[in-house]
């Protein structure tokens, strides 16, 4: 907590800001801005006073109740249903604080809330000072005249979000704004589209219903005599015709009176500095200044992960009035350009859809990000760092921040800047129609302005998108809107996303593209009045595609789209993740718990039906083993499904077939989990990698061999994201299911693989490959393959191709894998020995956090060494005791 009357450093967007103080050796100044934190211990009570307890701010009611022992872990068993009452209560946060005479003596004192969740009345010393209705906005209220030296009682009374949403729905009597309620399987609350809060907090098909209440971000007093910097942001812009960079700096200030000021922008490393005379008028204003970068310097560019480094420069902004410093900020500035290219393609109807970063086409590889916890106050820096590092470790370069969650905290975007993760940023609207009344539009407008100003400094953010799936919902009539009423909803849609959100974004940020929705036909949707007849048209824009009934090993079932921004399959998390929130009676696939935890209609049987296409289902007579084996088989099926689909998208980047192709993005659904439950994620709640995430590390590799069959012919493509051309050959190795010694090997000639392309490098009928390979048949043999250069050095991972479903394989034996654990300097090595070929070898060390160098692999050699990097201190003894090894034949 910052002592009263001291200088306070704070972070806005990508900018570290200091007003009227000292930073990086800059001189002290006469005018001082004073900040007093009001974070810490508050008291919390419900409306009738029957519940009263201490509560941390920032925080939430659920977290406070758990911390004080009023409730158990909300994630335990059926507690999401048991604790519904919390969101039906009104809650009041109260604190009492003292204020120095010096702070009160400033010309203006603001009470600032960085985030209120959600609908609240704010009173100071018994006087109402303001109201809030939007979780995604920063609010401040002028309170100078109300403050005394001591006994300043601050009360924030929050209304039940469920009741508020219901009342707003009732007040909207002219026509309905669907959906009324979520599907029954989600066990959620109704009318979430009538309240500006995290939409998934009322439930989703992967998450619980915990309609949160609280002061979820910081609270403070800010006092000043001259002016106050509310937000500072910068974007780098490149002039092609002049071959010159400039940095546009926006300062949003609150001035007490008209202030004549000299603003100086400086980037010393680029020998670039400019000064401007300006006036700040009383009240709030946005002021824009442009620094032209010295053309004598070669600017270092920010690149996505796998395409280069992420360098930055230091920029200072200083403000002087009559020679006295009144404003100083320092920031990181990054230089990169982004273009969304939508243009005709030779041999194909429609338009391209791809991103060009610094003039280079980049294939986006990654996933979709959902809130990391139901209670945002429990999303720690460690959680964010672990998840984002895991994304990079799996060769991802992009994440889509999905529109039903929250605009993530500053640290998330700063880490993405540092790690080279491109961010597709949705605005927080998802799977619904929304009101278009003036009051609603006004709070959304302020939300969008604040969020764009906060986030636009981050080079990682490469695109804004207005909503998740709302164009598709309108176009394909999810909500059964009568044709006669359709124009009303289209009008509201255009009013919200085009006339307001799009217009604001284009005014605030000229440095990156904007899409109205996802999926969308992009430029074609615009031509069709913003709602295309078929937003899923693979000839345009991006697509979302899910199909649970088809055979996911058959690449023909997937759309050959320009850009795949959502696709995926469910699996269950591991037993060690479920165990802390369940008890023994829950540990079967048809228990009340497993049914309750599944929020996707028919999700549990769908997983087994998909698995049963290619695998025998686990059949142990031991109930616990059968349950854990079933968890395993759902992860195997998910990993293979998403692998097949992603590899299809990656090999489609360079070709047009039947007018479709040039796929330039694959973002599977979803990266992370919000709780311990079945979902589409590749990382479990708590950070443990599912088998899918280990597969992703391979199928997103910079150089990748992709194999598939068409008319009994095996094709192998070389996919390269590299900046340089490669000469590669394919090496195909044939094994029997029984024997670890290869039967034979086939090699292709060297082929030139251009930079940034996918190219067929091997084509041969399967019968030809098997001829002369002992007595191999489709049922008795399998293939592995890899790419190598002219020096026989392997490039990229080894891949596999099954010639039949594993359940039909002949000769597949229980491999009897043994393991020896040894400690290295910073990790542990696990040496495995197998008696026979073992598909989907899975190492699990229970609740010891960490990751393996590879996992879920096909073992075709007698000995394999896997490295385990723990995320906490452990030992050979603990690892050996915790280690379990499962392969496909171990579950029968």
PDB file of N, CA and C in Angstrom, residues 302-371:
ATOM      1  N   UNK A 302       9.209  -5.718 -34.162  1.00  0.00           N
ATOM      2  CA  UNK A 302       8.594  -6.770 -33.332  1.00  0.00           C
ATOM      3  C   UNK A 302       8.032  -7.844 -34.249  1.00  0.00           C
ATOM      4  N   UNK A 303       8.361  -9.099 -33.939  1.00  0.00           N
ATOM      5  CA  UNK A 303       7.891 -10.221 -34.740  1.00  0.00           C
ATOM      6  C   UNK A 303       7.133 -11.225 -33.882  1.00  0.00           C
ATOM      7  N   UNK A 304       6.200 -11.958 -34.483  1.00  0.00           N
ATOM      8  CA  UNK A 304       5.552 -13.058 -33.748  1.00  0.00           C
ATOM      9  C   UNK A 304       6.542 -14.166 -33.437  1.00  0.00           C
ATOM     10  N   UNK A 305       6.198 -14.956 -32.422  1.00  0.00           N
ATOM     11  CA  UNK A 305       7.001 -16.108 -32.033  1.00  0.00           C
ATOM     12  C   UNK A 305       7.291 -16.989 -33.249  1.00  0.00           C
ATOM     13  N   UNK A 306       8.568 -17.341 -33.416  1.00  0.00           N
ATOM     14  CA  UNK A 306       8.980 -18.188 -34.527  1.00  0.00           C
ATOM     15  C   UNK A 306       9.382 -17.437 -35.773  1.00  0.00           C
ATOM     16  N   UNK A 307       9.159 -16.114 -35.791  1.00  0.00           N
ATOM     17  CA  UNK A 307       9.476 -15.327 -36.980  1.00  0.00           C
ATOM     18  C   UNK A 307      10.526 -14.252 -36.719  1.00  0.00           C
ATOM     19  N   UNK A 308      10.973 -14.135 -35.486  1.00  0.00           N
ATOM     20  CA  UNK A 308      11.967 -13.126 -35.145  1.00  0.00           C
ATOM     21  C   UNK A 308      11.855 -12.741 -33.687  1.00  0.00           C
ATOM     22  N   UNK A 309      12.539 -11.678 -33.325  1.00  0.00           N
ATOM     23  CA  UNK A 309      12.592 -11.241 -31.929  1.00  0.00           C
ATOM     24  C   UNK A 309      11.486 -10.235 -31.625  1.00  0.00           C
ATOM     25  N   UNK A 310      11.438  -9.813 -30.369  1.00  0.00           N
ATOM     26  CA  UNK A 310      10.428  -8.868 -29.892  1.00  0.00           C
ATOM     27  C   UNK A 310      11.109  -7.658 -29.230  1.00  0.00           C
ATOM     28  N   UNK A 311      11.917  -6.922 -29.983  1.00  0.00           N
ATOM     29  CA  UNK A 311      12.641  -5.795 -29.388  1.00  0.00           C
ATOM     30  C   UNK A 311      11.713  -4.606 -29.130  1.00  0.00           C
ATOM     31  N   UNK A 312      12.140  -3.737 -28.216  1.00  0.00           N
ATOM     32  CA  UNK A 312      11.368  -2.527 -27.938  1.00  0.00           C
ATOM     33  C   UNK A 312      12.319  -1.380 -27.659  1.00  0.00           C
ATOM     34  N   UNK A 313      11.768  -0.187 -27.650  1.00  0.00           N
ATOM     35  CA  UNK A 313      12.525   1.032 -27.350  1.00  0.00           C
ATOM     36  C   UNK A 313      11.855   1.757 -26.185  1.00  0.00           C
ATOM     37  N   UNK A 314      12.647   2.591 -25.505  1.00  0.00           N
ATOM     38  CA  UNK A 314      12.122   3.387 -24.398  1.00  0.00           C
ATOM     39  C   UNK A 314      11.748   4.774 -24.908  1.00  0.00           C
ATOM     40  N   UNK A 315      10.541   5.182 -24.599  1.00  0.00           N
ATOM     41  CA  UNK A 315      10.101   6.517 -24.974  1.00  0.00           C
ATOM     42  C   UNK A 315       9.698   7.291 -23.721  1.00  0.00           C
ATOM     43  N   UNK A 316      10.083   8.548 -23.657  1.00  0.00           N
ATOM     44  CA  UNK A 316       9.635   9.412 -22.573  1.00  0.00           C
ATOM     45  C   UNK A 316       8.755  10.514 -23.142  1.00  0.00           C
ATOM     46  N   UNK A 317       7.766  10.884 -22.357  1.00  0.00           N
ATOM     47  CA  UNK A 317       6.898  12.023 -22.676  1.00  0.00           C
ATOM     48  C   UNK A 317       6.959  12.962 -21.480  1.00  0.00           C
ATOM     49  N   UNK A 318       7.362  14.214 -21.736  1.00  0.00           N
ATOM     50  CA  UNK A 318       7.475  15.200 -20.662  1.00  0.00           C
ATOM     51  C   UNK A 318       6.589  16.401 -20.968  1.00  0.00           C
ATOM     52  N   UNK A 319       5.985  16.932 -19.923  1.00  0.00           N
ATOM     53  CA  UNK A 319       5.168  18.123 -20.065  1.00  0.00           C
ATOM     54  C   UNK A 319       5.650  19.220 -19.133  1.00  0.00           C
ATOM     55  N   UNK A 320       5.801  20.446 -19.657  1.00  0.00           N
ATOM     56  CA  UNK A 320       6.286  21.583 -18.865  1.00  0.00           C
ATOM     57  C   UNK A 320       5.296  22.741 -18.963  1.00  0.00           C
ATOM     58  N   UNK A 321       5.086  23.388 -17.814  1.00  0.00           N
ATOM     59  CA  UNK A 321       4.328  24.635 -17.784  1.00  0.00           C
ATOM     60  C   UNK A 321       5.215  25.694 -17.142  1.00  0.00           C
ATOM     61  N   UNK A 322       5.522  26.728 -17.901  1.00  0.00           N
ATOM     62  CA  UNK A 322       6.397  27.795 -17.410  1.00  0.00           C
ATOM     63  C   UNK A 322       7.714  27.225 -16.882  1.00  0.00           C
ATOM     64  N   UNK A 323       8.236  26.233 -17.589  1.00  0.00           N
ATOM     65  CA  UNK A 323       9.524  25.651 -17.223  1.00  0.00           C
ATOM     66  C   UNK A 323       9.472  24.622 -16.120  1.00  0.00           C
ATOM     67  N   UNK A 324       8.304  24.429 -15.516  1.00  0.00           N
ATOM     68  CA  UNK A 324       8.175  23.444 -14.440  1.00  0.00           C
ATOM     69  C   UNK A 324       7.527  22.170 -14.980  1.00  0.00           C
ATOM     70  N   UNK A 325       8.075  21.028 -14.585  1.00  0.00           N
ATOM     71  CA  UNK A 325       7.547  19.745 -15.055  1.00  0.00           C
ATOM     72  C   UNK A 325       6.186  19.474 -14.416  1.00  0.00           C
ATOM     73  N   UNK A 326       5.206  19.208 -15.251  1.00  0.00           N
ATOM     74  CA  UNK A 326       3.884  18.853 -14.722  1.00  0.00           C
ATOM     75  C   UNK A 326       3.458  17.460 -15.169  1.00  0.00           C
ATOM     76  N   UNK A 327       4.237  16.814 -16.031  1.00  0.00           N
ATOM     77  CA  UNK A 327       3.850  15.495 -16.528  1.00  0.00           C
ATOM     78  C   UNK A 327       5.084  14.762 -17.029  1.00  0.00           C
ATOM     79  N   UNK A 328       5.242  13.537 -16.610  1.00  0.00           N
ATOM     80  CA  UNK A 328       6.319  12.692 -17.122  1.00  0.00           C
ATOM     81  C   UNK A 328       5.810  11.263 -17.244  1.00  0.00           C
ATOM     82  N   UNK A 329       5.965  10.665 -18.394  1.00  0.00           N
ATOM     83  CA  UNK A 329       5.645   9.245 -18.566  1.00  0.00           C
ATOM     84  C   UNK A 329       6.805   8.572 -19.278  1.00  0.00           C
ATOM     85  N   UNK A 330       6.938   7.304 -19.028  1.00  0.00           N
ATOM     86  CA  UNK A 330       7.904   6.490 -19.768  1.00  0.00           C
ATOM     87  C   UNK A 330       7.207   5.245 -20.247  1.00  0.00           C
ATOM     88  N   UNK A 331       7.519   4.811 -21.458  1.00  0.00           N
ATOM     89  CA  UNK A 331       6.838   3.640 -22.002  1.00  0.00           C
ATOM     90  C   UNK A 331       7.781   2.806 -22.848  1.00  0.00           C
ATOM     91  N   UNK A 332       7.337   1.577 -23.089  1.00  0.00           N
ATOM     92  CA  UNK A 332       7.954   0.752 -24.123  1.00  0.00           C
ATOM     93  C   UNK A 332       7.240   1.039 -25.435  1.00  0.00           C
ATOM     94  N   UNK A 333       8.005   1.165 -26.498  1.00  0.00           N
ATOM     95  CA  UNK A 333       7.431   1.345 -27.828  1.00  0.00           C
ATOM     96  C   UNK A 333       7.945   0.221 -28.720  1.00  0.00           C
ATOM     97  N   UNK A 334       7.003  -0.428 -29.398  1.00  0.00           N
ATOM     98  CA  UNK A 334       7.342  -1.499 -30.340  1.00  0.00           C
ATOM     99  C   UNK A 334       6.995  -1.039 -31.750  1.00  0.00           C
ATOM    100  N   UNK A 335       7.704  -1.568 -32.726  1.00  0.00           N
ATOM    101  CA  UNK A 335       7.448  -1.227 -34.119  1.00  0.00           C
ATOM    102  C   UNK A 335       7.065  -2.493 -34.886  1.00  0.00           C
ATOM    103  N   UNK A 336       5.872  -2.491 -35.428  1.00  0.00           N
ATOM    104  CA  UNK A 336       5.444  -3.568 -36.318  1.00  0.00           C
ATOM    105  C   UNK A 336       4.213  -3.096 -37.085  1.00  0.00           C
ATOM    106  N   UNK A 337       4.030  -3.623 -38.263  1.00  0.00           N
ATOM    107  CA  UNK A 337       2.824  -3.334 -39.034  1.00  0.00           C
ATOM    108  C   UNK A 337       1.975  -4.596 -39.105  1.00  0.00           C
ATOM    109  N   UNK A 338       0.672  -4.422 -39.237  1.00  0.00           N
ATOM    110  CA  UNK A 338      -0.225  -5.562 -39.431  1.00  0.00           C
ATOM    111  C   UNK A 338      -1.256  -5.182 -40.481  1.00  0.00           C
ATOM    112  N   UNK A 339      -1.491  -6.097 -41.410  1.00  0.00           N
ATOM    113  CA  UNK A 339      -2.519  -5.923 -42.432  1.00  0.00           C
ATOM    114  C   UNK A 339      -3.354  -7.198 -42.483  1.00  0.00           C
ATOM    115  N   UNK A 340      -4.652  -7.044 -42.592  1.00  0.00           N
ATOM    116  CA  UNK A 340      -5.539  -8.167 -42.884  1.00  0.00           C
ATOM    117  C   UNK A 340      -5.822  -8.122 -44.378  1.00  0.00           C
ATOM    118  N   UNK A 341      -5.313  -9.107 -45.105  1.00  0.00           N
ATOM    119  CA  UNK A 341      -5.364  -9.088 -46.566  1.00  0.00           C
ATOM    120  C   UNK A 341      -6.592  -9.858 -47.043  1.00  0.00           C
ATOM    121  N   UNK A 342      -7.504  -9.143 -47.674  1.00  0.00           N
ATOM    122  CA  UNK A 342      -8.697  -9.742 -48.277  1.00  0.00           C
ATOM    123  C   UNK A 342      -8.739  -9.297 -49.731  1.00  0.00           C
ATOM    124  N   UNK A 343      -8.256 -10.167 -50.611  1.00  0.00           N
ATOM    125  CA  UNK A 343      -8.156  -9.807 -52.022  1.00  0.00           C
ATOM    126  C   UNK A 343      -8.415 -11.049 -52.878  1.00  0.00           C
ATOM    127  N   UNK A 344      -8.735 -10.853 -54.166  1.00  0.00           N
ATOM    128  CA  UNK A 344      -9.037 -12.006 -55.031  1.00  0.00           C
ATOM    129  C   UNK A 344      -7.872 -12.991 -55.114  1.00  0.00           C
ATOM    130  N   UNK A 345      -8.215 -14.266 -55.294  1.00  0.00           N
ATOM    131  CA  UNK A 345      -7.236 -15.340 -55.431  1.00  0.00           C
ATOM    132  C   UNK A 345      -7.428 -15.987 -56.799  1.00  0.00           C
ATOM    133  N   UNK A 346      -6.356 -16.170 -57.501  1.00  0.00           N
ATOM    134  CA  UNK A 346      -6.432 -16.812 -58.817  1.00  0.00           C
ATOM    135  C   UNK A 346      -6.960 -18.240 -58.643  1.00  0.00           C
ATOM    136  N   UNK A 347      -7.959 -18.587 -59.434  1.00  0.00           N
ATOM    137  CA  UNK A 347      -8.491 -19.947 -59.409  1.00  0.00           C
ATOM    138  C   UNK A 347      -9.478 -20.214 -58.308  1.00  0.00           C
ATOM    139  N   UNK A 348      -9.931 -19.154 -57.632  1.00  0.00           N
ATOM    140  CA  UNK A 348     -10.854 -19.363 -56.521  1.00  0.00           C
ATOM    141  C   UNK A 348     -11.844 -18.220 -56.448  1.00  0.00           C
ATOM    142  N   UNK A 349     -13.128 -18.520 -56.291  1.00  0.00           N
ATOM    143  CA  UNK A 349     -14.073 -17.444 -55.990  1.00  0.00           C
ATOM    144  C   UNK A 349     -13.819 -16.933 -54.581  1.00  0.00           C
ATOM    145  N   UNK A 350     -14.322 -15.749 -54.270  1.00  0.00           N
ATOM    146  CA  UNK A 350     -14.159 -15.214 -52.925  1.00  0.00           C
ATOM    147  C   UNK A 350     -12.912 -14.384 -52.769  1.00  0.00           C
ATOM    148  N   UNK A 351     -12.457 -14.267 -51.537  1.00  0.00           N
ATOM    149  CA  UNK A 351     -11.316 -13.427 -51.189  1.00  0.00           C
ATOM    150  C   UNK A 351     -10.385 -14.167 -50.236  1.00  0.00           C
ATOM    151  N   UNK A 352      -9.132 -13.783 -50.267  1.00  0.00           N
ATOM    152  CA  UNK A 352      -8.175 -14.306 -49.286  1.00  0.00           C
ATOM    153  C   UNK A 352      -8.524 -13.772 -47.899  1.00  0.00           C
ATOM    154  N   UNK A 353      -7.903 -14.351 -46.880  1.00  0.00           N
ATOM    155  CA  UNK A 353      -8.059 -13.847 -45.515  1.00  0.00           C
ATOM    156  C   UNK A 353      -6.814 -14.279 -44.745  1.00  0.00           C
ATOM    157  N   UNK A 354      -5.853 -13.364 -44.669  1.00  0.00           N
ATOM    158  CA  UNK A 354      -4.633 -13.699 -43.933  1.00  0.00           C
ATOM    159  C   UNK A 354      -3.991 -12.428 -43.389  1.00  0.00           C
ATOM    160  N   UNK A 355      -3.095 -12.617 -42.436  1.00  0.00           N
ATOM    161  CA  UNK A 355      -2.422 -11.491 -41.802  1.00  0.00           C
ATOM    162  C   UNK A 355      -1.008 -11.356 -42.351  1.00  0.00           C
ATOM    163  N   UNK A 356      -0.654 -10.111 -42.636  1.00  0.00           N
ATOM    164  CA  UNK A 356       0.699  -9.790 -43.063  1.00  0.00           C
ATOM    165  C   UNK A 356       1.318  -8.969 -41.941  1.00  0.00           C
ATOM    166  N   UNK A 357       2.377  -9.483 -41.351  1.00  0.00           N
ATOM    167  CA  UNK A 357       3.084  -8.799 -40.270  1.00  0.00           C
ATOM    168  C   UNK A 357       4.408  -8.288 -40.819  1.00  0.00           C
ATOM    169  N   UNK A 358       4.615  -6.981 -40.728  1.00  0.00           N
ATOM    170  CA  UNK A 358       5.826  -6.358 -41.288  1.00  0.00           C
ATOM    171  C   UNK A 358       6.031  -6.753 -42.747  1.00  0.00           C
ATOM    172  N   UNK A 359       4.916  -6.838 -43.467  1.00  0.00           N
ATOM    173  CA  UNK A 359       4.967  -7.153 -44.889  1.00  0.00           C
ATOM    174  C   UNK A 359       5.067  -8.624 -45.220  1.00  0.00           C
ATOM    175  N   UNK A 360       5.124  -9.489 -44.202  1.00  0.00           N
ATOM    176  CA  UNK A 360       5.301 -10.923 -44.426  1.00  0.00           C
ATOM    177  C   UNK A 360       4.020 -11.681 -44.081  1.00  0.00           C
ATOM    178  N   UNK A 361       3.502 -12.514 -44.997  1.00  0.00           N
ATOM    179  CA  UNK A 361       2.347 -13.349 -44.651  1.00  0.00           C
ATOM    180  C   UNK A 361       2.720 -14.322 -43.531  1.00  0.00           C
ATOM    181  N   UNK A 362       1.888 -14.377 -42.500  1.00  0.00           N
ATOM    182  CA  UNK A 362       2.160 -15.231 -41.348  1.00  0.00           C
ATOM    183  C   UNK A 362       0.960 -16.136 -41.102  1.00  0.00           C
ATOM    184  N   UNK A 363       1.219 -17.429 -41.007  1.00  0.00           N
ATOM    185  CA  UNK A 363       0.182 -18.403 -40.663  1.00  0.00           C
ATOM    186  C   UNK A 363       0.010 -18.350 -39.138  1.00  0.00           C
ATOM    187  N   UNK A 364      -1.229 -18.065 -38.701  1.00  0.00           N
ATOM    188  CA  UNK A 364      -1.488 -17.996 -37.259  1.00  0.00           C
ATOM    189  C   UNK A 364      -1.709 -19.406 -36.710  1.00  0.00           C
ATOM    190  N   UNK A 365      -0.900 -19.774 -35.720  1.00  0.00           N
ATOM    191  CA  UNK A 365      -0.969 -21.090 -35.084  1.00  0.00           C
ATOM    192  C   UNK A 365      -1.276 -20.875 -33.613  1.00  0.00           C
ATOM    193  N   UNK A 366      -2.374 -21.433 -33.145  1.00  0.00           N
ATOM    194  CA  UNK A 366      -2.653 -21.214 -31.733  1.00  0.00           C
ATOM    195  C   UNK A 366      -3.992 -21.731 -31.303  1.00  0.00           C
ATOM    196  N   UNK A 367      -4.613 -20.978 -30.396  1.00  0.00           N
ATOM    197  CA  UNK A 367      -5.815 -21.475 -29.742  1.00  0.00           C
ATOM    198  C   UNK A 367      -6.662 -20.296 -29.291  1.00  0.00           C
ATOM    199  N   UNK A 368      -7.726 -20.609 -28.562  1.00  0.00           N
ATOM    200  CA  UNK A 368      -8.645 -19.608 -28.031  1.00  0.00           C
ATOM    201  C   UNK A 368      -8.525 -19.551 -26.516  1.00  0.00           C
ATOM    202  N   UNK A 369      -8.509 -18.327 -25.996  1.00  0.00           N
ATOM    203  CA  UNK A 369      -8.304 -18.085 -24.560  1.00  0.00           C
ATOM    204  C   UNK A 369      -9.646 -17.765 -23.903  1.00  0.00           C
ATOM    205  N   UNK A 370      -9.940 -18.467 -22.801  1.00  0.00           N
ATOM    206  CA  UNK A 370     -11.113 -18.159 -21.989  1.00  0.00           C
ATOM    207  C   UNK A 370     -10.626 -17.677 -20.625  1.00  0.00           C
ATOM    208  N   UNK A 371     -11.517 -17.116 -19.785  1.00  0.00           N
ATOM    209  CA  UNK A 371     -11.073 -16.694 -18.449  1.00  0.00           C
ATOM    210  C   UNK A 371     -10.410 -17.846 -17.698  1.00  0.00           C
TER     211      UNK A 371
END
